[in-house]
């Protein structure tokens, strides 16, 4: 964050009921007194405000409809997901009730990942009419780890990020059924399922596919099986399952995990369509790629530039907790991608149309206890008129949900660089006053930050590190 004084002026401590904001503003004496009190308290706590200090700290990075990378970087993780002692797990392919068992539980580490395969990609479930798709990179880094092999073909598991050459993360050079990382095969080899860390600009396409498919008799199948020819499924797993990662890899809070299941045979090769011949864990740090279906050789990606406005206008002049109102406002864009596929692998991906979508606002927290009218551009929103209790604080006490959506609405007339945001409240003197985005050097009542910046709990002042480089 840039050098800053990220403090919002607590514009009033009134508990007077809010009246119609359509009134003309009637003087500013109470407001001015509050501003002076806030400025005095602010400078006593954090030092004098630099007269050149501005209050928009956003980076302008584009997000998936949430930070970003300017170039593609892939890092092979030589150590795969560990399942601890797997020496007692059965490698045999067991026929049971007309189907086949996924490896029974018994791993001493990350056993929940195996159980999640049984629940989300069970052997008896057939996946039909799967459509070609791409995954598009989120604004955070993420990992892809193969964690299970369920067929008897030999093959390579490849991951292709944007226009880079594909990376082979796993070579199955044995014919054993149902193996996981660390197991010993019948030919005495230790299964090595490496992972891949991916950092890429938002919206970068990612493909995952099985190539070089060889039958046990040595005959080779043509083509690949994977995401862009409909031989994959992207599934949720039971909530709360996050892998214990290899040493040195630490995930951010609220990491999201999904599975990709691949089929290694096509319909002309006697497939069973269970989509668990290869299972890969897609592990967000904290976000994961979105799946975009390819139809008529096109797919669409919605991206956004988002500002989080933090307002401290509805409480005392000395708490500095930044949470009386927290609202994210997004400038949205929809890009249409046209792709060329060859043998199931994407050969080109070109943005052929880019359109503006309606701007949107998401209210995340309301820590104030008096009513207010929020105006973003030309769009007005009033707390009391949208089903909220005026004196109730929302999402600022106890366990805070930083992804909470208290209200979502479209806005008109707002521009990313314009900061057209205004708050109207009623002061203790009964008069209305208006708070707008501050000028340089003013004690700020509103600031703009990236949407990753968390707000504080009630009556917890922001740390001084917010205000210095």
CSV table of C-alpha atoms in Angstrom, one decimal:
chain,number,residue,atom,x,y,z
A,1,UNK,CA,0.0,0.0,0.0
A,2,UNK,CA,1.2,3.5,-0.8
A,3,UNK,CA,2.3,5.8,2.0
A,4,UNK,CA,-0.9,7.0,3.4
A,5,UNK,CA,-3.0,8.2,6.3
A,6,UNK,CA,-5.9,5.8,5.8
A,7,UNK,CA,-8.3,7.4,8.3
A,8,UNK,CA,-11.9,8.2,7.9
A,9,UNK,CA,-13.4,11.2,9.7
A,10,UNK,CA,-16.1,10.1,12.1
A,11,UNK,CA,-18.4,12.8,11.0
A,12,UNK,CA,-21.1,12.6,13.7
A,13,UNK,CA,-21.9,10.8,16.9
A,14,UNK,CA,-25.6,11.5,16.6
A,15,UNK,CA,-28.3,8.9,17.2
A,16,UNK,CA,-31.0,11.2,15.7
A,17,UNK,CA,-33.3,9.4,13.2
A,18,UNK,CA,-32.5,10.0,9.6
A,19,UNK,CA,-35.0,12.1,7.6
A,20,UNK,CA,-35.4,12.4,3.9
A,21,UNK,CA,-32.1,13.2,2.1
A,22,UNK,CA,-34.0,15.1,-0.5
A,23,UNK,CA,-33.8,18.2,1.8
A,24,UNK,CA,-31.5,21.0,1.0
A,25,UNK,CA,-28.4,21.0,3.3
A,26,UNK,CA,-29.0,23.5,6.1
A,27,UNK,CA,-25.7,24.8,7.3
A,28,UNK,CA,-22.5,23.1,8.3
A,29,UNK,CA,-21.7,24.3,11.8
A,30,UNK,CA,-22.1,21.0,13.5
A,31,UNK,CA,-20.4,19.2,10.7
A,32,UNK,CA,-17.5,21.6,10.8
A,33,UNK,CA,-17.1,21.1,14.5
A,34,UNK,CA,-17.1,17.3,14.0
A,35,UNK,CA,-14.5,17.7,11.3
A,36,UNK,CA,-12.3,19.8,13.5
A,37,UNK,CA,-12.6,17.2,16.4
A,38,UNK,CA,-11.8,14.4,14.0
A,39,UNK,CA,-8.8,16.2,12.6
A,40,UNK,CA,-7.5,17.0,16.0
A,41,UNK,CA,-7.9,13.4,17.2
A,42,UNK,CA,-6.4,12.0,14.1
A,43,UNK,CA,-3.3,14.1,14.3
A,44,UNK,CA,-2.9,13.4,18.0
A,45,UNK,CA,-2.9,9.7,17.2
A,46,UNK,CA,-1.1,9.4,13.9
A,47,UNK,CA,0.7,12.7,13.3
A,48,UNK,CA,0.1,15.6,11.0
A,49,UNK,CA,-1.5,15.0,7.6
A,50,UNK,CA,0.8,15.7,4.6
A,51,UNK,CA,-0.9,18.5,2.6
A,52,UNK,CA,-0.2,16.5,-0.6
A,53,UNK,CA,-1.7,13.2,0.8
A,54,UNK,CA,-4.4,11.8,-1.5
A,55,UNK,CA,-6.9,9.1,-0.4
A,56,UNK,CA,-7.2,6.7,-3.3
A,57,UNK,CA,-4.9,3.8,-2.8
A,58,UNK,CA,-6.2,1.4,-5.4
A,59,UNK,CA,-3.9,-0.3,-7.9
A,60,UNK,CA,-6.3,-0.5,-10.8
A,61,UNK,CA,-5.7,-4.2,-11.2
A,62,UNK,CA,-8.4,-6.1,-13.0
A,63,UNK,CA,-10.0,-9.0,-11.2
A,64,UNK,CA,-12.3,-11.8,-12.0
A,65,UNK,CA,-15.8,-10.3,-11.3
A,66,UNK,CA,-12.1,-9.9,-7.2
A,67,UNK,CA,-5.4,-8.5,-7.7
A,68,UNK,CA,-3.5,-9.8,-10.6
A,69,UNK,CA,-0.3,-10.8,-12.4
A,70,UNK,CA,1.1,-9.1,-15.5
A,71,UNK,CA,2.9,-12.2,-16.8
A,72,UNK,CA,2.6,-16.0,-16.7
A,73,UNK,CA,4.8,-17.8,-14.3
A,74,UNK,CA,4.6,-21.6,-13.7
A,75,UNK,CA,6.6,-23.4,-11.0
A,76,UNK,CA,6.8,-27.2,-10.9
A,77,UNK,CA,6.3,-28.4,-7.3
A,78,UNK,CA,8.6,-31.4,-7.2
A,79,UNK,CA,7.1,-32.7,-4.0
A,80,UNK,CA,3.5,-33.9,-4.5
A,81,UNK,CA,0.6,-34.1,-2.0
A,82,UNK,CA,1.7,-36.5,0.7
A,83,UNK,CA,-0.6,-39.3,1.9
A,84,UNK,CA,1.8,-40.3,4.6
A,85,UNK,CA,2.4,-44.1,5.0
A,86,UNK,CA,0.6,-45.7,2.1
A,87,UNK,CA,2.4,-49.0,2.3
A,88,UNK,CA,-0.6,-50.9,3.5
A,89,UNK,CA,-3.0,-49.6,0.9
A,90,UNK,CA,-4.3,-52.1,-1.6
A,91,UNK,CA,-3.2,-51.6,-5.2
A,92,UNK,CA,-5.5,-54.2,-6.7
A,93,UNK,CA,-8.4,-53.3,-8.9
A,94,UNK,CA,-11.3,-54.8,-7.0
A,95,UNK,CA,-14.7,-55.6,-8.6
A,96,UNK,CA,-17.5,-54.9,-6.3
A,97,UNK,CA,-21.3,-54.9,-7.0
A,98,UNK,CA,-20.7,-54.4,-10.7
A,99,UNK,CA,-18.4,-51.5,-10.2
A,100,UNK,CA,-14.9,-50.7,-9.0
A,101,UNK,CA,-13.8,-49.3,-5.6
A,102,UNK,CA,-11.8,-46.1,-5.2
A,103,UNK,CA,-9.0,-46.9,-2.9
A,104,UNK,CA,-10.4,-47.5,0.6
A,105,UNK,CA,-9.4,-45.1,3.4
A,106,UNK,CA,-6.2,-45.8,5.2
A,107,UNK,CA,-3.7,-43.1,4.2
A,108,UNK,CA,-2.1,-41.6,7.3
A,109,UNK,CA,-2.2,-38.1,5.9
A,110,UNK,CA,-4.7,-36.2,3.7
A,111,UNK,CA,-7.0,-39.2,3.8
A,112,UNK,CA,-10.0,-36.7,3.5
A,113,UNK,CA,-8.8,-36.1,-0.1
A,114,UNK,CA,-9.3,-39.7,-1.0
A,115,UNK,CA,-12.7,-39.8,0.7
A,116,UNK,CA,-13.7,-36.7,-1.3
A,117,UNK,CA,-13.1,-38.6,-4.5
A,118,UNK,CA,-15.4,-41.3,-3.3
A,119,UNK,CA,-18.1,-38.7,-2.7
A,120,UNK,CA,-17.6,-36.3,-5.6
A,121,UNK,CA,-16.4,-38.7,-8.3
A,122,UNK,CA,-17.8,-42.0,-7.4
A,123,UNK,CA,-17.2,-45.1,-9.5
A,124,UNK,CA,-20.9,-45.7,-10.2
A,125,UNK,CA,-21.7,-42.2,-11.5
A,126,UNK,CA,-21.6,-41.6,-15.2
A,127,UNK,CA,-21.0,-38.1,-16.6
A,128,UNK,CA,-22.7,-37.5,-19.9
A,129,UNK,CA,-22.8,-34.6,-22.3
A,130,UNK,CA,-19.8,-32.9,-20.8
A,131,UNK,CA,-19.0,-29.7,-22.8
A,132,UNK,CA,-15.6,-28.4,-23.9
A,133,UNK,CA,-14.3,-25.8,-21.5
A,134,UNK,CA,-11.4,-23.8,-20.3
A,135,UNK,CA,-10.4,-22.7,-16.9
A,136,UNK,CA,-9.5,-19.0,-16.6
A,137,UNK,CA,-6.9,-17.8,-14.1
A,138,UNK,CA,-8.2,-15.9,-11.0
A,139,UNK,CA,-6.5,-12.9,-9.6
A,140,UNK,CA,-4.6,-15.0,-7.0
A,141,UNK,CA,-2.0,-17.7,-7.5
A,142,UNK,CA,-3.2,-21.3,-7.4
A,143,UNK,CA,-1.9,-24.9,-7.5
A,144,UNK,CA,-2.9,-28.0,-9.5
A,145,UNK,CA,-1.8,-31.4,-8.1
A,146,UNK,CA,-2.7,-34.8,-9.5
A,147,UNK,CA,-3.8,-36.9,-6.6
A,148,UNK,CA,-5.3,-40.1,-8.0
A,149,UNK,CA,-4.9,-42.4,-11.0
A,150,UNK,CA,-7.7,-44.9,-11.6
A,151,UNK,CA,-7.1,-46.5,-15.0
A,152,UNK,CA,-4.6,-49.0,-16.4
A,153,UNK,CA,-3.4,-46.9,-19.4
A,154,UNK,CA,0.0,-45.3,-19.4
A,155,UNK,CA,-0.1,-41.6,-20.2
A,156,UNK,CA,1.2,-38.1,-19.5
A,157,UNK,CA,-0.9,-35.5,-17.6
A,158,UNK,CA,-0.2,-32.0,-19.1
A,159,UNK,CA,-1.2,-28.5,-18.0
A,160,UNK,CA,-1.1,-25.7,-20.5
A,161,UNK,CA,-1.2,-22.1,-19.3
A,162,UNK,CA,-2.0,-19.5,-21.9
A,163,UNK,CA,0.3,-19.7,-24.9
A,164,UNK,CA,3.2,-21.4,-23.0
A,165,UNK,CA,4.3,-24.9,-23.8
A,166,UNK,CA,2.5,-27.6,-21.8
A,167,UNK,CA,4.0,-28.8,-18.5
A,168,UNK,CA,3.9,-32.5,-17.8
A,169,UNK,CA,3.2,-32.9,-14.1
A,170,UNK,CA,2.7,-36.6,-14.0
A,171,UNK,CA,3.9,-39.5,-16.2
A,172,UNK,CA,2.1,-42.7,-15.6
A,173,UNK,CA,4.6,-45.3,-16.8
A,174,UNK,CA,3.0,-48.3,-15.2
A,175,UNK,CA,-0.3,-50.2,-15.7
A,176,UNK,CA,-1.5,-50.5,-12.1
A,177,UNK,CA,-5.0,-49.4,-11.3
A,178,UNK,CA,-5.9,-47.0,-8.5
A,179,UNK,CA,-2.7,-45.3,-7.3
A,180,UNK,CA,-1.9,-42.2,-5.3
A,181,UNK,CA,1.3,-40.3,-4.7
A,182,UNK,CA,3.9,-42.2,-2.8
A,183,UNK,CA,2.6,-45.7,-3.5
A,184,UNK,CA,4.9,-48.4,-4.8
A,185,UNK,CA,3.9,-49.9,-8.1
A,186,UNK,CA,4.2,-53.6,-9.0
A,187,UNK,CA,7.3,-52.9,-11.0
A,188,UNK,CA,8.9,-51.4,-7.9
A,189,UNK,CA,8.6,-47.6,-8.8
A,190,UNK,CA,7.3,-45.0,-6.4
A,191,UNK,CA,4.4,-43.0,-7.8
A,192,UNK,CA,5.5,-39.3,-8.2
A,193,UNK,CA,2.6,-36.9,-8.8
A,194,UNK,CA,4.2,-33.5,-9.0
A,195,UNK,CA,2.2,-30.3,-8.8
A,196,UNK,CA,2.2,-26.9,-10.6
A,197,UNK,CA,2.0,-23.4,-9.1
A,198,UNK,CA,0.4,-21.0,-11.5
A,199,UNK,CA,0.6,-17.2,-11.5
A,200,UNK,CA,-1.0,-15.6,-14.5
A,201,UNK,CA,-2.9,-12.5,-15.6
A,202,UNK,CA,-6.6,-12.6,-14.8
A,203,UNK,CA,-8.5,-14.6,-17.5
A,204,UNK,CA,-5.5,-16.5,-18.8
A,205,UNK,CA,-6.9,-19.8,-20.2
A,206,UNK,CA,-5.7,-23.1,-18.6
A,207,UNK,CA,-6.0,-26.5,-20.1
A,208,UNK,CA,-5.5,-29.9,-18.5
A,209,UNK,CA,-5.4,-33.1,-20.5
A,210,UNK,CA,-4.1,-36.6,-20.8
A,211,UNK,CA,-1.7,-37.2,-23.7
A,212,UNK,CA,0.4,-40.1,-25.1
A,213,UNK,CA,-2.1,-42.7,-24.0
A,214,UNK,CA,-0.7,-46.2,-24.3
A,215,UNK,CA,-2.7,-49.5,-23.7
A,216,UNK,CA,-1.2,-52.3,-21.6
A,217,UNK,CA,-0.5,-54.2,-24.8
A,218,UNK,CA,1.6,-51.3,-26.1
A,219,UNK,CA,-0.8,-49.9,-28.7
A,220,UNK,CA,-1.3,-46.2,-28.6
A,221,UNK,CA,-4.5,-44.2,-28.8
A,222,UNK,CA,-4.6,-41.1,-30.8
A,223,UNK,CA,-5.6,-37.6,-29.5
A,224,UNK,CA,-5.9,-36.3,-26.0
A,225,UNK,CA,-8.6,-36.4,-23.3
A,226,UNK,CA,-9.2,-33.2,-21.3
A,227,UNK,CA,-10.9,-30.0,-20.6
A,228,UNK,CA,-11.1,-28.5,-24.1
A,229,UNK,CA,-12.8,-31.6,-25.7
A,230,UNK,CA,-15.3,-32.3,-23.0
A,231,UNK,CA,-13.5,-35.2,-21.3
A,232,UNK,CA,-13.3,-33.5,-17.9
A,233,UNK,CA,-15.6,-32.4,-15.1
A,234,UNK,CA,-14.9,-29.7,-12.5
A,235,UNK,CA,-16.6,-30.6,-9.3
A,236,UNK,CA,-17.1,-29.3,-5.7
A,237,UNK,CA,-15.8,-31.4,-2.9
A,238,UNK,CA,-17.2,-31.5,0.7
A,239,UNK,CA,-16.8,-28.2,2.4
A,240,UNK,CA,-13.8,-27.6,4.7
A,241,UNK,CA,-11.4,-30.0,3.0
A,242,UNK,CA,-8.1,-28.3,2.4
A,243,UNK,CA,-5.0,-30.4,1.8
A,244,UNK,CA,-2.0,-30.5,4.1
A,245,UNK,CA,0.4,-29.0,1.7
A,246,UNK,CA,4.0,-30.0,1.1
A,247,UNK,CA,6.6,-28.4,3.3
A,248,UNK,CA,7.2,-24.8,2.5
A,249,UNK,CA,3.8,-24.2,0.8
A,250,UNK,CA,1.5,-22.2,3.0
A,251,UNK,CA,-2.0,-21.2,1.8
A,252,UNK,CA,-3.8,-18.0,2.6
A,253,UNK,CA,-7.0,-18.1,4.6
A,254,UNK,CA,-10.2,-19.3,3.1
A,255,UNK,CA,-8.5,-21.3,0.4
A,256,UNK,CA,-10.9,-22.9,-2.1
A,257,UNK,CA,-10.4,-26.4,-3.4
A,258,UNK,CA,-12.2,-28.2,-6.3
A,259,UNK,CA,-11.4,-31.4,-8.2
A,260,UNK,CA,-11.0,-32.0,-11.9
A,261,UNK,CA,-11.8,-35.5,-13.0
A,262,UNK,CA,-10.6,-36.7,-16.4
A,263,UNK,CA,-11.7,-39.7,-18.5
A,264,UNK,CA,-8.8,-41.4,-20.3
A,265,UNK,CA,-10.9,-43.1,-23.0
A,266,UNK,CA,-13.3,-41.8,-25.5
A,267,UNK,CA,-16.7,-43.3,-26.5
A,268,UNK,CA,-15.0,-45.3,-29.3
A,269,UNK,CA,-12.7,-46.9,-26.8
A,270,UNK,CA,-15.2,-48.5,-24.4
A,271,UNK,CA,-15.2,-45.7,-21.8
A,272,UNK,CA,-17.2,-46.0,-18.6
A,273,UNK,CA,-17.7,-42.2,-18.3
A,274,UNK,CA,-16.9,-42.1,-14.6
A,275,UNK,CA,-14.4,-39.3,-15.0
A,276,UNK,CA,-12.1,-40.5,-12.2
A,277,UNK,CA,-9.3,-42.1,-14.3
A,278,UNK,CA,-7.3,-39.0,-13.3
A,279,UNK,CA,-8.2,-36.7,-10.5
A,280,UNK,CA,-6.5,-33.4,-9.9
A,281,UNK,CA,-6.9,-31.0,-6.9
A,282,UNK,CA,-7.2,-27.4,-7.9
A,283,UNK,CA,-6.1,-25.5,-4.8
A,284,UNK,CA,-6.7,-21.7,-4.6
A,285,UNK,CA,-4.4,-19.3,-2.7
A,286,UNK,CA,-7.1,-18.4,-2.0
A,287,UNK,CA,-9.1,-18.3,-5.3
A,288,UNK,CA,-9.4,-21.0,-8.0
A,289,UNK,CA,-10.0,-20.7,-11.7
A,290,UNK,CA,-13.5,-20.3,-13.1
A,291,UNK,CA,-14.7,-22.8,-15.7
A,292,UNK,CA,-15.9,-21.2,-19.0
A,293,UNK,CA,-17.9,-23.4,-21.4
A,294,UNK,CA,-16.8,-23.2,-25.0
A,295,UNK,CA,-19.7,-23.0,-27.4
A,296,UNK,CA,-19.4,-22.3,-31.1
A,297,UNK,CA,-15.7,-21.9,-30.6
A,298,UNK,CA,-16.2,-19.0,-28.2
A,299,UNK,CA,-16.4,-18.3,-24.4
A,300,UNK,CA,-16.9,-15.2,-22.3
A,301,UNK,CA,-15.0,-13.9,-19.3
A,302,UNK,CA,-16.3,-11.2,-17.0
A,303,UNK,CA,-13.6,-9.1,-15.3
A,304,UNK,CA,-13.8,-6.1,-13.1
A,305,UNK,CA,-11.8,-3.2,-11.6
A,306,UNK,CA,-13.1,-2.8,-8.1
A,307,UNK,CA,-12.7,-0.1,-5.4
A,308,UNK,CA,-13.5,-0.7,-1.8
A,309,UNK,CA,-14.8,2.5,-0.2
A,310,UNK,CA,-14.4,2.7,3.6
A,311,UNK,CA,-16.5,5.3,5.4
A,312,UNK,CA,-16.2,6.5,9.0
A,313,UNK,CA,-19.1,8.9,9.1
A,314,UNK,CA,-21.6,7.5,11.5
A,315,UNK,CA,-19.8,7.2,14.9
A,316,UNK,CA,-17.5,8.9,17.3
A,317,UNK,CA,-14.6,11.1,16.2
A,318,UNK,CA,-11.9,8.9,17.7
A,319,UNK,CA,-12.4,5.2,16.9
A,320,UNK,CA,-10.8,5.0,13.4
A,321,UNK,CA,-12.2,1.5,12.7
A,322,UNK,CA,-13.1,2.1,9.0
A,323,UNK,CA,-16.3,0.1,9.2
A,324,UNK,CA,-19.3,2.4,9.4
A,325,UNK,CA,-19.8,1.6,5.7
A,326,UNK,CA,-17.8,-0.7,3.5
A,327,UNK,CA,-18.9,-0.9,-0.1
A,328,UNK,CA,-17.2,-2.4,-3.2
A,329,UNK,CA,-17.9,-0.7,-6.5
A,330,UNK,CA,-16.9,-2.5,-9.7
A,331,UNK,CA,-16.4,-1.4,-13.3
A,332,UNK,CA,-17.3,-4.6,-15.2
A,333,UNK,CA,-16.2,-5.8,-18.7
A,334,UNK,CA,-17.2,-8.8,-20.7
A,335,UNK,CA,-14.6,-10.2,-23.1
A,336,UNK,CA,-15.6,-12.7,-25.8
A,337,UNK,CA,-12.8,-15.1,-26.7
A,338,UNK,CA,-12.7,-17.0,-30.0
A,339,UNK,CA,-10.6,-20.2,-29.9
A,340,UNK,CA,-9.1,-22.6,-32.4
A,341,UNK,CA,-8.8,-26.2,-31.3
A,342,UNK,CA,-6.7,-28.9,-32.8
A,343,UNK,CA,-6.8,-32.5,-31.7
A,344,UNK,CA,-8.4,-31.4,-28.4
A,345,UNK,CA,-5.8,-28.8,-27.6
A,346,UNK,CA,-6.2,-25.1,-27.9
A,347,UNK,CA,-4.0,-23.6,-30.6
A,348,UNK,CA,-5.2,-20.0,-30.4
A,349,UNK,CA,-7.3,-17.8,-28.1
A,350,UNK,CA,-8.1,-14.3,-29.3
A,351,UNK,CA,-10.3,-11.7,-27.6
A,352,UNK,CA,-12.6,-10.7,-30.5
A,353,UNK,CA,-15.1,-8.4,-28.6
A,354,UNK,CA,-14.9,-6.4,-25.4
A,355,UNK,CA,-18.0,-4.8,-24.0
A,356,UNK,CA,-18.8,-2.7,-20.9
A,357,UNK,CA,-21.3,-4.3,-18.5
A,358,UNK,CA,-23.3,-2.4,-15.8
A,359,UNK,CA,-21.2,-1.3,-12.9
A,360,UNK,CA,-22.2,-2.9,-9.6
A,361,UNK,CA,-22.0,-2.2,-5.9
A,362,UNK,CA,-21.8,-4.6,-3.0
A,363,UNK,CA,-22.3,-3.5,0.6
A,364,UNK,CA,-20.0,-5.5,2.8
A,365,UNK,CA,-20.4,-4.0,6.3
A,366,UNK,CA,-22.4,-1.3,8.1
A,367,UNK,CA,-21.0,-0.4,11.5
A,368,UNK,CA,-23.0,2.8,12.0
A,369,UNK,CA,-26.1,3.2,14.1
A,370,UNK,CA,-27.8,6.1,12.3
A,371,UNK,CA,-29.4,6.1,8.9
A,372,UNK,CA,-27.6,7.2,5.8
A,373,UNK,CA,-28.1,7.8,2.1
A,374,UNK,CA,-25.4,6.5,-0.1
A,375,UNK,CA,-25.0,7.9,-3.6
A,376,UNK,CA,-22.7,6.3,-6.1
A,377,UNK,CA,-22.7,8.1,-9.4
A,378,UNK,CA,-26.4,8.7,-9.9
A,379,UNK,CA,-27.7,5.8,-7.9
A,380,UNK,CA,-29.0,6.3,-4.4
A,381,UNK,CA,-29.3,3.6,-1.6
A,382,UNK,CA,-30.7,4.2,1.9
A,383,UNK,CA,-30.1,1.8,4.8
A,384,UNK,CA,-33.6,2.0,6.3
A,385,UNK,CA,-35.3,1.6,2.9
A,386,UNK,CA,-33.7,-1.8,2.2
A,387,UNK,CA,-34.7,-4.0,5.1
A,388,UNK,CA,-32.0,-3.0,7.5
A,389,UNK,CA,-32.4,-1.9,11.1
A,390,UNK,CA,-31.0,1.6,11.5
A,391,UNK,CA,-29.4,1.0,14.9
A,392,UNK,CA,-28.0,-2.4,14.1
A,393,UNK,CA,-24.4,-2.9,13.2
A,394,UNK,CA,-23.8,-5.4,10.4
A,395,UNK,CA,-20.7,-7.6,9.8
A,396,UNK,CA,-18.4,-5.6,12.1
A,397,UNK,CA,-18.6,-7.5,15.4
A,398,UNK,CA,-17.5,-11.0,16.4
A,399,UNK,CA,-16.5,-13.2,13.4
A,400,UNK,CA,-16.4,-10.9,10.3
A,401,UNK,CA,-17.2,-12.4,6.9
A,402,UNK,CA,-15.1,-10.5,4.5
A,403,UNK,CA,-17.0,-12.0,1.6
A,404,UNK,CA,-20.4,-11.0,2.9
A,405,UNK,CA,-22.9,-9.5,0.5
A,406,UNK,CA,-25.4,-7.4,2.5
A,407,UNK,CA,-26.7,-5.8,-0.6
A,408,UNK,CA,-25.9,-5.9,-4.3
A,409,UNK,CA,-27.2,-3.4,-6.9
A,410,UNK,CA,-26.3,-1.9,-10.3
A,411,UNK,CA,-25.0,1.7,-10.3
A,412,UNK,CA,-25.0,4.4,-13.0
A,413,UNK,CA,-22.8,7.4,-13.5
A,414,UNK,CA,-19.8,6.1,-11.5
A,415,UNK,CA,-16.3,6.0,-13.1
A,416,UNK,CA,-13.3,4.2,-11.7
A,417,UNK,CA,-11.1,7.3,-11.6
A,418,UNK,CA,-13.9,9.8,-10.6
A,419,UNK,CA,-14.7,8.5,-7.1
A,420,UNK,CA,-18.3,9.8,-7.4
A,421,UNK,CA,-19.3,8.7,-3.9
A,422,UNK,CA,-21.4,10.7,-1.4
A,423,UNK,CA,-22.9,10.0,2.0
A,424,UNK,CA,-25.6,12.1,3.6
A,425,UNK,CA,-26.4,11.8,7.3
A,426,UNK,CA,-28.3,13.9,9.9
A,427,UNK,CA,-26.3,15.5,12.6
A,428,UNK,CA,-27.1,16.0,16.3
A,429,UNK,CA,-28.3,19.5,15.4
A,430,UNK,CA,-31.0,18.0,13.2
A,431,UNK,CA,-29.3,19.3,10.0
A,432,UNK,CA,-28.2,17.2,7.1
A,433,UNK,CA,-24.6,17.2,6.0
A,434,UNK,CA,-22.9,15.6,3.0
A,435,UNK,CA,-19.6,13.7,2.9
A,436,UNK,CA,-17.8,13.3,-0.4
A,437,UNK,CA,-14.5,11.8,-1.4
A,438,UNK,CA,-11.8,14.0,0.2
A,439,UNK,CA,-9.4,16.4,-1.4
A,440,UNK,CA,-5.6,16.0,-0.9
A,441,UNK,CA,-4.5,17.0,2.6
A,442,UNK,CA,-7.9,16.9,4.1
A,443,UNK,CA,-8.7,14.6,7.1
A,444,UNK,CA,-10.5,11.9,5.1
A,445,UNK,CA,-14.0,10.7,5.7
A,446,UNK,CA,-13.9,8.3,2.7
A,447,UNK,CA,-10.9,6.4,1.4
A,448,UNK,CA,-10.6,4.0,-1.6
A,449,UNK,CA,-8.6,0.8,-1.3
A,450,UNK,CA,-8.3,-2.5,-3.2
A,451,UNK,CA,-11.0,-5.0,-2.3
A,452,UNK,CA,-8.4,-7.2,-0.6
A,453,UNK,CA,-8.0,-4.6,2.2
A,454,UNK,CA,-9.9,-5.9,5.3
A,455,UNK,CA,-11.7,-3.5,7.6
A,456,UNK,CA,-11.4,-3.5,11.4
A,457,UNK,CA,-13.7,-4.9,14.0
A,458,UNK,CA,-15.8,-2.5,16.0
A,459,UNK,CA,-13.9,0.1,17.9
A,460,UNK,CA,-10.5,-1.3,16.9
A,461,UNK,CA,-8.4,1.4,15.3
A,462,UNK,CA,-6.5,0.6,12.2
A,463,UNK,CA,-2.7,0.1,12.8
A,464,UNK,CA,-0.2,2.8,12.1
A,465,UNK,CA,1.3,0.5,9.4
A,466,UNK,CA,-1.7,1.6,7.2
A,467,UNK,CA,-0.3,5.1,7.1
A,468,UNK,CA,3.4,4.5,6.3
A,469,UNK,CA,5.4,2.8,3.6
